[in-house]
Structures are given as C-alpha cells and as structure tokens.
XYZ file of C-alpha atoms in Angstrom:
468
model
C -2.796 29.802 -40.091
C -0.279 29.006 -37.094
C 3.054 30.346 -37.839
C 5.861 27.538 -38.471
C 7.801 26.853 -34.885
C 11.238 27.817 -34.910
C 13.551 25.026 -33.468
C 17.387 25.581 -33.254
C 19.755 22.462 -32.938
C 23.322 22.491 -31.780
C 25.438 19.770 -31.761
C 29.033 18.975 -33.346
C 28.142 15.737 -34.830
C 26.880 15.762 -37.906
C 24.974 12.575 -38.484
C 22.922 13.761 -34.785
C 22.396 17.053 -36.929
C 21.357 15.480 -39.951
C 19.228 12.496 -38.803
C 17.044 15.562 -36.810
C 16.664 17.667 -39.333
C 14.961 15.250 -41.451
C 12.705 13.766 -38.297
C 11.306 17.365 -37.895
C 11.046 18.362 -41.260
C 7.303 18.875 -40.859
C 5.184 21.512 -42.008
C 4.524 23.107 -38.938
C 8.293 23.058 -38.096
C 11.299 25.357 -39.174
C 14.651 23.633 -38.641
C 18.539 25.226 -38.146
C 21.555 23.211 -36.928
C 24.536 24.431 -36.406
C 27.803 23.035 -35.124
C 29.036 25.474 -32.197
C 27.247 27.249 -29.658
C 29.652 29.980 -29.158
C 29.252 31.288 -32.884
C 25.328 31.831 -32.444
C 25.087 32.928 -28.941
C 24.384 36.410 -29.637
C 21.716 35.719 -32.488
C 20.036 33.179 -29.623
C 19.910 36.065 -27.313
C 18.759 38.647 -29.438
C 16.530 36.572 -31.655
C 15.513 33.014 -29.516
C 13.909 30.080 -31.230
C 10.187 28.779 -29.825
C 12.698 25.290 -28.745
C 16.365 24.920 -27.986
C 17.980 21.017 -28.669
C 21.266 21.140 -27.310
C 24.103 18.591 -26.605
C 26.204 18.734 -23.508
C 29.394 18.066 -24.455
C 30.842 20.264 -27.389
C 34.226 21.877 -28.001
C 34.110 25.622 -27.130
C 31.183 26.549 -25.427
C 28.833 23.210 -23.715
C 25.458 22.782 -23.519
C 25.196 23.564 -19.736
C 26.703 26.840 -19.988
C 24.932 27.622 -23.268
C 21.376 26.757 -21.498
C 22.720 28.589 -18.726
C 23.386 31.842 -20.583
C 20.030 31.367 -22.627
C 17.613 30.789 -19.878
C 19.280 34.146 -17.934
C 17.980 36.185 -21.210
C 14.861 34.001 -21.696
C 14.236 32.593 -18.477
C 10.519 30.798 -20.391
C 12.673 28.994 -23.944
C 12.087 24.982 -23.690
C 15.530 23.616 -23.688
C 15.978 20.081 -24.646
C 19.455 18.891 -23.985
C 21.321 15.401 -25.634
C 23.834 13.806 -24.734
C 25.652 10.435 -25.083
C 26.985 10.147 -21.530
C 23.681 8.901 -20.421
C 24.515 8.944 -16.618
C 23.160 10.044 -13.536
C 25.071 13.450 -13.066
C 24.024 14.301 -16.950
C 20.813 14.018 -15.888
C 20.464 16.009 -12.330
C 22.984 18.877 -14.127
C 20.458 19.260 -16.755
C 17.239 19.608 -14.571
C 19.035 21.780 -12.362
C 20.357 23.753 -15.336
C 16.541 24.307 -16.121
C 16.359 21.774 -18.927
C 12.903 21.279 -20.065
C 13.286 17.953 -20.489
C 16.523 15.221 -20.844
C 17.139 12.839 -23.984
C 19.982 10.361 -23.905
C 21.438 8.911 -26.885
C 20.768 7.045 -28.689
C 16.955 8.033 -29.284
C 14.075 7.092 -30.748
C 13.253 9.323 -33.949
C 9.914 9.529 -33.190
C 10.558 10.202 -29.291
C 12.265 13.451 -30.305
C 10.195 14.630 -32.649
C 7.259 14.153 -29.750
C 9.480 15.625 -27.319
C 10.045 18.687 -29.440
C 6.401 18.811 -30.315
C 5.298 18.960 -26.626
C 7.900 22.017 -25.714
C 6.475 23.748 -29.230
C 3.127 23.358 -27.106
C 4.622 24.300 -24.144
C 6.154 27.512 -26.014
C 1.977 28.231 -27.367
C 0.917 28.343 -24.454
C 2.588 30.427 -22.696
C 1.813 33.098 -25.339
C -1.917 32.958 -23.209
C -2.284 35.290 -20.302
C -2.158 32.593 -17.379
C -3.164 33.827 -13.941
C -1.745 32.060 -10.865
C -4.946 31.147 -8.191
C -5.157 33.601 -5.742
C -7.387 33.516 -2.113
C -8.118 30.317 -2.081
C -9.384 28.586 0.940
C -6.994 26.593 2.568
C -9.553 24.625 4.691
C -11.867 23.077 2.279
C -12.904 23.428 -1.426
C -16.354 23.039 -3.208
C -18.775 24.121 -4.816
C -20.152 21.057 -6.051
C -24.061 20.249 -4.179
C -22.891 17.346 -1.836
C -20.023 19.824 -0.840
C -22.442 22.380 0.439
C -24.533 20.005 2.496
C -21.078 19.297 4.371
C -20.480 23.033 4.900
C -24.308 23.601 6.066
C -23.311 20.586 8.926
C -19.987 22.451 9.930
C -22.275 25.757 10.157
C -24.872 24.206 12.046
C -22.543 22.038 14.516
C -20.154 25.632 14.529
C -21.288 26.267 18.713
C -21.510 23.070 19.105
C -19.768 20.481 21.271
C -21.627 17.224 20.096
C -19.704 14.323 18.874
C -19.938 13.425 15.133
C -19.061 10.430 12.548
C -17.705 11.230 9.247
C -18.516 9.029 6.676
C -16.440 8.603 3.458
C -14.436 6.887 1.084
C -10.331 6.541 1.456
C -8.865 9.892 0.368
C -12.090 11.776 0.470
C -10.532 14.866 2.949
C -12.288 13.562 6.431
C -9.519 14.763 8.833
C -9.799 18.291 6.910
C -13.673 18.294 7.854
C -12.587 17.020 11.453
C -10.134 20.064 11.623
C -13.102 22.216 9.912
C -15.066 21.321 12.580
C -12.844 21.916 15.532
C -12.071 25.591 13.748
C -15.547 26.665 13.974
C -16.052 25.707 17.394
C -16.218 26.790 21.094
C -13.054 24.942 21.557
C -10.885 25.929 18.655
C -8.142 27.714 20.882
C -7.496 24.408 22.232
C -5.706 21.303 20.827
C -7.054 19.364 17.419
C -5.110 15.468 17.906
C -5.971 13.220 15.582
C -5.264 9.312 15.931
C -5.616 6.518 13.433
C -6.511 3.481 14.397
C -5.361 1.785 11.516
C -2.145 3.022 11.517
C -1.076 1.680 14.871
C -0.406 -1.873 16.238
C -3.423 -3.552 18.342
C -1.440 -4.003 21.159
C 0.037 -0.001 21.393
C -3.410 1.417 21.091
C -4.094 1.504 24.569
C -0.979 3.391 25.548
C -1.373 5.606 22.706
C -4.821 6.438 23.485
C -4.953 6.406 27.322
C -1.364 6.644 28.388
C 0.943 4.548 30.213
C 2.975 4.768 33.910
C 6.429 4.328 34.358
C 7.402 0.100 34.322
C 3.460 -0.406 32.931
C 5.307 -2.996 30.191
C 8.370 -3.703 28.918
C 9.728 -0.414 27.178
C 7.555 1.831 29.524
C 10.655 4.122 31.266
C 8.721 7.042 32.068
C 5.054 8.231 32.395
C 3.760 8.901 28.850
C 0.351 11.480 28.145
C -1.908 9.656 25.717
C -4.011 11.171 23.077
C -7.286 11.936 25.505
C -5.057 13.861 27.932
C -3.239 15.725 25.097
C -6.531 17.310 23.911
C -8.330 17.673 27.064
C -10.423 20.891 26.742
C -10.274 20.368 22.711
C -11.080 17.713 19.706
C -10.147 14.417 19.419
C -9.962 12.876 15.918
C -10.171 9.106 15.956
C -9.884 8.124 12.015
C -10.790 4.739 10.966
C -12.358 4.020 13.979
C -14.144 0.959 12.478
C -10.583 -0.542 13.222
C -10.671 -0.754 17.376
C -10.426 -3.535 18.782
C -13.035 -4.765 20.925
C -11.384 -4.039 24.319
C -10.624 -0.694 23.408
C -13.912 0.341 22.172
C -14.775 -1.161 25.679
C -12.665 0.831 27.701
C -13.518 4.233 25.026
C -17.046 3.438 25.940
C -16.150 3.780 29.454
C -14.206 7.223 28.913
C -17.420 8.861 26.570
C -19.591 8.035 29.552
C -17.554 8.938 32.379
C -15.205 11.382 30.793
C -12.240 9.615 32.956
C -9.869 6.789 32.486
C -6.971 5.220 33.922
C -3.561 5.142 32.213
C -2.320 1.807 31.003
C -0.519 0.212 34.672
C -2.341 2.891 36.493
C -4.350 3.453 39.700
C -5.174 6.929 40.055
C -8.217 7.984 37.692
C -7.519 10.958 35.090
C -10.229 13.498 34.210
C -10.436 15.161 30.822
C -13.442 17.059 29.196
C -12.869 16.380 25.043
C -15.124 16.385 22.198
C -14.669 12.972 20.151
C -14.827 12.891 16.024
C -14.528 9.959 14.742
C -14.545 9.203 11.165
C -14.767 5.602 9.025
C -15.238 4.810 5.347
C -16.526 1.563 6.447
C -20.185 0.268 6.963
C -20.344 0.805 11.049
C -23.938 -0.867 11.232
C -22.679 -3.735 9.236
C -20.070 -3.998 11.654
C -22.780 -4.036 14.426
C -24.530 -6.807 12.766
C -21.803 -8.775 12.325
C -20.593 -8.298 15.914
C -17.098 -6.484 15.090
C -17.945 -2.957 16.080
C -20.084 -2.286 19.597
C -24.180 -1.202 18.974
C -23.828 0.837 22.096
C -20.547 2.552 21.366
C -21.966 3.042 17.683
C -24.628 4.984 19.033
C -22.782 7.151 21.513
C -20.466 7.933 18.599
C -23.423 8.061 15.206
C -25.036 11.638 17.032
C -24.306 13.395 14.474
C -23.150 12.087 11.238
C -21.821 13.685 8.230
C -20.936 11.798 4.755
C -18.418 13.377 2.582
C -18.873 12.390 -0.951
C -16.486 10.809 -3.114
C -14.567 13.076 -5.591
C -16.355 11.308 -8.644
C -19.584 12.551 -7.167
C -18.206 16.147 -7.213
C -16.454 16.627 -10.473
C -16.959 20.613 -10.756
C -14.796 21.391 -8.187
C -11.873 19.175 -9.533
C -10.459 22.438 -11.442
C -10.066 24.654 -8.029
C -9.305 21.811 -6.283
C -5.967 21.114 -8.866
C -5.318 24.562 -8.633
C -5.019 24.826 -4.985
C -2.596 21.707 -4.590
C -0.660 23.045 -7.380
C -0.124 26.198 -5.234
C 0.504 24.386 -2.000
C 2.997 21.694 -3.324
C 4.983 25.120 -5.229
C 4.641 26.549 -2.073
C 5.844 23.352 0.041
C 8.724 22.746 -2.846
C 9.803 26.401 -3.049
C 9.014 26.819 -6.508
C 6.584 28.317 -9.215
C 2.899 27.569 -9.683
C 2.390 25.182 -12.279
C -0.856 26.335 -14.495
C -3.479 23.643 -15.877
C -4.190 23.945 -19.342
C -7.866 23.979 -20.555
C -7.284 20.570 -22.021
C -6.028 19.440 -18.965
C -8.242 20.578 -16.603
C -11.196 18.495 -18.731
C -9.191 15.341 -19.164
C -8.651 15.654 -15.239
C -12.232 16.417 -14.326
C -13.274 13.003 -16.714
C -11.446 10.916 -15.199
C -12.196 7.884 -12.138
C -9.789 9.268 -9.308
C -10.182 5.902 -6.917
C -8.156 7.468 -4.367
C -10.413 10.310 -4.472
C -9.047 13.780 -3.034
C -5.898 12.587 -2.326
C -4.525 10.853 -5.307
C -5.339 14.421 -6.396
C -3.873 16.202 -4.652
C -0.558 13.763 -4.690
C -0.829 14.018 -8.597
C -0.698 17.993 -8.161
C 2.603 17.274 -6.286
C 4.069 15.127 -8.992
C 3.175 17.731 -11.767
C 5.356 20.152 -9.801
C 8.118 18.237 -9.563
C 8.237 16.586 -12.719
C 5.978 18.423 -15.267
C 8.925 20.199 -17.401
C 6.968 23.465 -17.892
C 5.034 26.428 -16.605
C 1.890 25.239 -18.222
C 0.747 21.636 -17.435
C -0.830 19.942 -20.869
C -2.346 16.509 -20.618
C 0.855 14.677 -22.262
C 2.648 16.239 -18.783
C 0.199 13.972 -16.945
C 1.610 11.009 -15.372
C 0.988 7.790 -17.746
C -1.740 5.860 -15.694
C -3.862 8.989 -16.181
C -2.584 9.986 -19.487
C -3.660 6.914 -20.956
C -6.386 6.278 -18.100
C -9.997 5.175 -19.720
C -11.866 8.399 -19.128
C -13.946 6.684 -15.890
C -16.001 9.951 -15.689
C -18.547 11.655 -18.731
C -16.667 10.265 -21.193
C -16.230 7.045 -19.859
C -19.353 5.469 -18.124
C -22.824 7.373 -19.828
C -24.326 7.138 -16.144
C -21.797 9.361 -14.711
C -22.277 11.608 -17.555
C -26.288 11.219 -17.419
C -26.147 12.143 -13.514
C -23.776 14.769 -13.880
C -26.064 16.441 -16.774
C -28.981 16.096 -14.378
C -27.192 17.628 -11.867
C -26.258 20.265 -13.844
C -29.625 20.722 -15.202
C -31.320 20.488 -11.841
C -29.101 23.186 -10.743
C -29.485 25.684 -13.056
C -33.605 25.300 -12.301
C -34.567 23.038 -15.255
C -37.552 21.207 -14.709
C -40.004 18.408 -16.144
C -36.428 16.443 -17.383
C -37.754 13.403 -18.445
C -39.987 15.307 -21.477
C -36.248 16.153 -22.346
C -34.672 13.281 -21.493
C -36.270 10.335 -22.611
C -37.287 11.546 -26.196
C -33.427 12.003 -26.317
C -32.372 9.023 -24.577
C -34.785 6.983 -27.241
C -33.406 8.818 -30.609
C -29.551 8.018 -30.083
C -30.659 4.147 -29.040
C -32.484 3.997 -32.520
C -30.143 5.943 -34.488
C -27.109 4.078 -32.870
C -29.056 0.477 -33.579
C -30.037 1.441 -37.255
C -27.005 2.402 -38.189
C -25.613 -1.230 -36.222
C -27.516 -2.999 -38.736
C -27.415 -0.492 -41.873
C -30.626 0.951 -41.889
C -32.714 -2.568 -40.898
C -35.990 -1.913 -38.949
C -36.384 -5.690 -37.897
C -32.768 -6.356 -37.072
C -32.941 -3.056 -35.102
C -36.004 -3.279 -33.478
C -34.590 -6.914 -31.906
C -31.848 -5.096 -30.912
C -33.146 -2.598 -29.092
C -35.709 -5.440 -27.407
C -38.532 -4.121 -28.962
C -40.888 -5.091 -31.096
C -41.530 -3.896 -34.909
C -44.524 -2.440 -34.516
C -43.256 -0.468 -31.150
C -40.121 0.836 -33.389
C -42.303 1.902 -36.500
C -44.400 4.110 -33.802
C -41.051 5.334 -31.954
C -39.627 6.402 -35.730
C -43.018 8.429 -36.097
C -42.947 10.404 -33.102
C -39.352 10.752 -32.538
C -37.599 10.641 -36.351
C -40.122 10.853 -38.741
C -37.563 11.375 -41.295
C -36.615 7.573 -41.053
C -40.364 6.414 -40.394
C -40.754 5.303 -44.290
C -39.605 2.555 -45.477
C-alpha cells in the first residue's frame, strides 16, 4: 500500500488553515498547519513534507523567503504558495521564487485539493530514475515506416544535384527535409535560402526572388541581391510554391531553363548555377487542371518527388520526437529538461495532432515554460489536449486497426486476415448481443445480417452462445 503523502500548510489565518485541513482530509493524505514559518523552518529542512502550501504574506518570516530557504535545501519539494493579494507581481515573484504552482484567494475547495493532488504526483514521480535524452539527431527523427522511405530518398538523392518536390501536410517538417537534403549533398558548403511564397505579398515576390536595381520602384534606393543570387552555387528552398503567381512561375520557368535572369528594373543578365526544392502541401496536378499552377513548370519542378507523411501516420516516433523538442526548447529557454511521464507519452501518441510536427513541437515549448514540474503528467498538458477526444487508437478504430497492422506487418506477421476477421466478427456479435440483451433476431438485424448467417457465425466463432 502507498504510504500517506505528507503535506505541510502555513498560513496565519486560521479559517484558511482550517477550511484546508478538512478539504484534504483524505486517506491518502497526512495534513499539518501551522501558523509561522519561522518556528518550523528547521524541522522543514531536516525533515521536508512530499508538498509545501504556503501564504505570502505572514508576520515573521513570508512565504517568498520561506520557499526560498526550502527550495536551497530541497531544490525538487512542490511548493504551492496563497495569497490574497491576487496581483500581477504576486504572481511573477512566485514563479520566479520556484513556486510549483500559484493559487489566489479566494479558491475553489476542490481546485486545491486537485492542485495538491497533482504536486503529490509530481513528488511520486520523481522518486523514478528519469533519464534526460541524450544523442539525439538534430536533423530529423523516425523510426516509423513512411519515415524511412524519406531517409532512403535523402540517401539516394545524397550526390545528387536534381531538383525535388516535397509533398506534405502543414507542419509536417518539409523545410527540415529541404535542409536534409542540401546537408547530404555536393553543395552543402554552400548557402541553404529558403523562401515562402505564402508568406510574402504578390507584388514583392519578384524583388525578393530575382532582385531589384537602384530607382526599379518606389522604395528601391539601392541595388538589392534576391534569393537566386544569394544561393548561387547552393539550394534554394521555395516552400508553398503552389502559391506563385502566374507571372512569376513564368519568369522561374525562364531561370530553371536558362539558369539566368534579370533583376527587377534591370538590363544586364545575371548568371547563377542553384539547385531548386520546392515543397507544397497542396494538390500541384489539381492546380494544373484547373489552370492555377503551370503543366510545364510542374514538370521541370515534379523530378523527383518526396511525400512526407503526416504525424498521425507515424505515431511511434511521437515519444522521441517530444523528447527532442523538450530538450531543444530547455536548451533555447536556458533551463532543465522537462521528462514525459509514461502516461503522458501514451495520451500524446493517441491523440489527432492537426498541425502535425509542429503543433508538437510548439506544445513541447509550452510544457517548458509552463508545466510546474520536472516530470510532465498528462494533467500538465495544455487543456485542448488534456481534454482532447483521443483522435488516434483510442479514438477512431481505423487508426487503431492500421496502426495494429502496421505493427503486425512489421514485426513479420503474416496471413492477417485468418487473425483479423474471426476477431473483427466476435466483438461485432458480442457488442450487438449484449445491445439487445442476449436477442439473436434483434442482433442479427443489427449487425445486417440475417438469422440464419448469425446462428452459423455463433457456431464457428462463439459456440458458447450458439444455443439458444
């Protein structure tokens, strides 16, 4: 049995004192107040609680400087600090203090005994040996099938100097394949600029692609480089290209044929030898058909093409892939490595992720910043994917079905559907029996079949139900 969590609470007004100890007077819980820091500083030094609740504001010694003296000695102790003065600087002294987490008064009985709950968990699981990632590769991560098709392109294309399209959903990583694939290549020592042509105004892309002259349009005071110049001998990354406007994919046409342009206002023809990538997660030959994207430029640009899957399509790598953004964001923030949970790590790996690799790895940011301890546990999650409907295995069966075949494929399983269906059968049958408590007929129409078929189904597959 799991030994009772110690929780100490100091505060100088009583009814705060009282009206806590009876909202965490649970079995699992074992409760002191007391009403001045300063006469149980040593015995919190020598002997800490699994959870400190503090006030700020208390005669002798405060909460600030208590936490302050507390975390020193036990840098790991949760501490939860009150106060009435529910302002601004309360707030950013308490973070900064190290607070584990903030609660203003007046509160919610049932927030603070949740509150304390989660930095009791917290307090677990750091008990665990944790280990912090180490080596990981800060190009691109996966293990995951669809992942390794991508890396066999990057190998293949790695002497190459062709031109390739990246296909792929918002989010899915494509400039970190384009980079990928200028690293590997004969021109890696030269410059990797990427442009995208969403991102800038129709009427600038010109200039930002090709350059300008001095006086070429209002604004233009001196000769400006564009983005072909910048990485002549290198890679040029043109992202969203499904987004050019037809004049410009004109005059790019022009420049992958001839390998020379003219700056915008200019007459003197510039030479540049550069190796185009361009990437889309738009339909480019529905585009041709519709007459919004050129068939001749699409084909100079589709030589080769990769696809990068979506990040519901490659749930196993989800784990590494949290733990390297974890480390990068503690590394960009200048602070610790948070460390996924178990629990976490499968609630994460179940769920949709629409903004694929990105709203990852910008929810591995957010954890740093805001997840109060080392260990991240799903209620540390932000609230759209806390309470998120699982959009993965748990979620949608098909997802689940696929990623079972996947799984079973992989490990070398074969003749599935002798598995499968028998399976797949039973838990319709069982699930429609029990639907209409035990009542062949009413099942059978269900399930769409006939009673004869479900009497034979019952025999082969659960001939423990088969009699009537």
């Amino acid at each position: 049995m799991t030994e009772a969590a110690r929780v100490m609470i100091v505060d100088d007004d009583r009814a705060i004192r009282w009206v806590l100890e009876r909202a965490l007077a649970q079995p699992d819980l074992e409760v002191e107040s007391v009403e001045r820091a300063d006469r149980i500083l040593e015995r919190l030094l020598e002997d800490p609680p699994d959870v400190l609740v503090t006030d700020i504001r208390m005669p002798g010694l405060d909460g600030l400087d208590l936490m302050a003296k507390v975390r020193e000695a036990h840098p790991e102790l949760p501490v939860i600090v009150m106060t009435a003065h529910s302002d601004l600087d309360s707030a950013v002294a308490s973070y900064q203090g190290g607070a584990f987490e903030y609660l203003p008064k007046p509160f919610d009985v049932d927030e603070a005994l949740a509150l304390v709950r989660r930095a009791v968990a917290h307090a677990r699981e750091r008990q665990r040996p944790v280990h912090a990632p180490e080596g990981l590769d800060a190009e691109i991560i996966g293990e995951a099938p669809a992942m390794q098709e991508v890396f066999r392109a990057i190998g293949r294309l790695s002497q190459s100097h062709i031109t390739v399209l990246i296909n792929g959903e918002s989010g899915t990583g494509k400039e970190r394949v384009a980079q990928a694939l200028h690293q590997h290549s004969p021109r890696a020592g030269k410059p990797f600029i990427a442009l995208n042509m969403a991102a800038i105004p129709r009427d600038l892309i010109e200039s930002e692609l090709f350059g300008h002259e001095k006086g070429a349009f209002t604004g233009a005071t001196a000769q400006r480089q564009g983005r072909f110049e910048q990485a002549d001998g290198g890679t040029l990354f043109l992202d969203e290209i499904g987004d050019m406007p037809a004049e410009t994919q004109t005059r790019l046409l022009r420049v992958l044929a001839d390998g020379e342009f003219y700056r915008v206002g200019g007459h003197t023809s510039v030479k540049v030898d550069v190796r185009i990538i361009a990437a889309t997660h738009q339909n480019l030959e529905g585009l041709v058909e519709d007459g919004r994207f050129r068939e001749d430029l699409f084909h100079r640009l589709n030589v080769i093409r990769i696809h990068l899957p979506k990040l519901a399509d490659r749930r196993e790598d989800i784990p590494r892939l949290a733990r390297h953004f974890l480390a990068e964001a503690a590394k960009e923030l200048a602070t610790d490595v948070k460390v996924l949970t178990s629990e976490a790590e499968t609630h994460l790996t179940r769920l949709a992720w629409p903004g694929n690799v990105r709203q990852l790895e910008n929810t591995c940011r957010w954890l740093t910043v805001m997840a109060s301890g080392h260990e991240v546990l799903v209620e540390d999650l932000p609230p759209e994917l806390r309470e998120a409907d699982e959009g993965g295995a748990a979620g949608d069966w098909r997802l689940a079905f696929r990623d079972w075949t996947d799984r079973a494929l992989a490990a070398g399983h074969t003749h599935l559907l002798e598995e499968a269906v028998p399976d797949f059968e039973k838990i319709l049958i069982e699930t429609a029996l029990k639907h209409t408590g035990g009542r062949k007929g009413e099942a059978a129409e269900l399930l769409g079949w006939g009673r004869n078929t479900l009497t034979r189904k019952l025999k082969t597959l659960l001939p423990e139900m088969a009699e009537d």
